[in-house]
Amino acid sequence: MKRFALIAILCLFSTIPFITAAQEVTYVEDPSQGYLFNRMRDNWFIQADGGVGIMMSPFDRHEKFSRRLGAKADLFIGKWFSPLLGLRFGGDFEQMKGATFVGNVHALGYRNWSYFCGEDNKYAPQHFNNIGLVGDVLFNVSNWLDGYKPNRFYNCIFYVGMAVNWVYARDGAHGPWKYGAGDDPDHCRNYSMQAGLLNSFAITKRIDVNLDLRFDLMQEHVDGAGLWKKTWNEYPGLLVGLTYKLGKTEWNAPIQVVCPEWKYTDAEGDALVADLNDANRKIADLENQLRKCLEKKADLDEGGPAEAPLATIYFPINRTDVLGVQRNVVEAVAEVMKNENRNYLLTGWADNYTGNDVINVRLRKGRVATVKNELVKKGVAESRLETEINNGELTNYGPKCASLDRAVTIHRK
């Protein structure tokens, strides 16, 4: 027990240099470990754009370039799931203008127009509108090549997607716009694939201006289903629009602990050296005390018992009553005594560093009498208990260990 107490004190003092040198750490984000996923409600956006496209079906080159330009518009809602990948979904409008040969009643949007085009007026203009649904997968090329930067002004975003569109055309040369409008009703719904580069310029934290370079491949129903070997029509376009960001717009990296490098002044360094030397002196003193403790042999009174006590009950300073956990010790010792057919010697002790001889004698007698009475109450025969007091030191470890001398020891006889 004595050895363990001194070892614990030695370990405590041995940590003083490290406690003195410990410093406050900081916590920073480490983008090299990637970025964390945000909550589902964050990183949403609404996007609207408009521009022009040009139809490039087999006979469109026979129409004037200016008459082939048609309006395009989109309205999307989307979400970024990471700094690299996102999705958007919405509706689109495409004004399709071109040409087909005269009399091709199977061509979408073909009408008996008041003018003809091309060589020898063999071609007639087409005009129809696509209205439909579109979905795209977005990939941020800038974040992929140069890493995520929340304050980047320009982002290059590549996307691919698909769309389904329903065709509306005039019913007659100047009639109202209707779905199909008398054209082949089985081929008035077009499927298309699209890809493009969305050039995004950050105006504010939540608003971007977009320049969209788009290329569509449209299903070949423009000049009549199955009439031509070509199966897809090109439809490039240029659009300008705005993006408004909802919820949280940035991404966070995992947090890392950073221990700062400390630089001390000469005065601070001298103070640390002084603290270290003082701690080393205390450690050396404790090591010396521990060595003496390990080498010390128990000082036994002449004629006293040679074996270790069965138990030791400790008392607070200037007290003779059994308190706290010491009551459990007395109860446990009583159970042992009742199961043994032996007599016992109870010795009362007090430290000689506090009080005076009169007080200490009273404390020794009071303590040994209290323990004897408690044992008798627990069922131990009084005839088996002998009491005495000892005016010496129980441990002799000095004033700092005086609390170890305020006790009653119990020996078997």
Coordinates of C-alpha atoms in Angstrom, one line a residue, residues 20 263-278 281:
T20 CA 4.0 22.5 -19.0
K263 CA 8.6 29.7 -30.5
Y264 CA 9.7 31.0 -27.1
T265 CA 11.5 34.2 -26.1
D266 CA 14.7 33.9 -24.1
A267 CA 12.8 34.7 -20.9
E268 CA 10.2 32.1 -21.7
G269 CA 12.9 29.5 -22.4
D270 CA 14.7 30.3 -19.2
A271 CA 11.5 29.9 -17.3
L272 CA 10.8 26.5 -18.9
V273 CA 14.4 25.4 -18.1
A274 CA 13.9 26.5 -14.4
D275 CA 10.6 24.6 -14.2
L276 CA 12.2 21.5 -15.7
N277 CA 15.1 21.6 -13.2
D278 CA 12.7 22.0 -10.3
R281 CA 14.8 17.8 -8.3

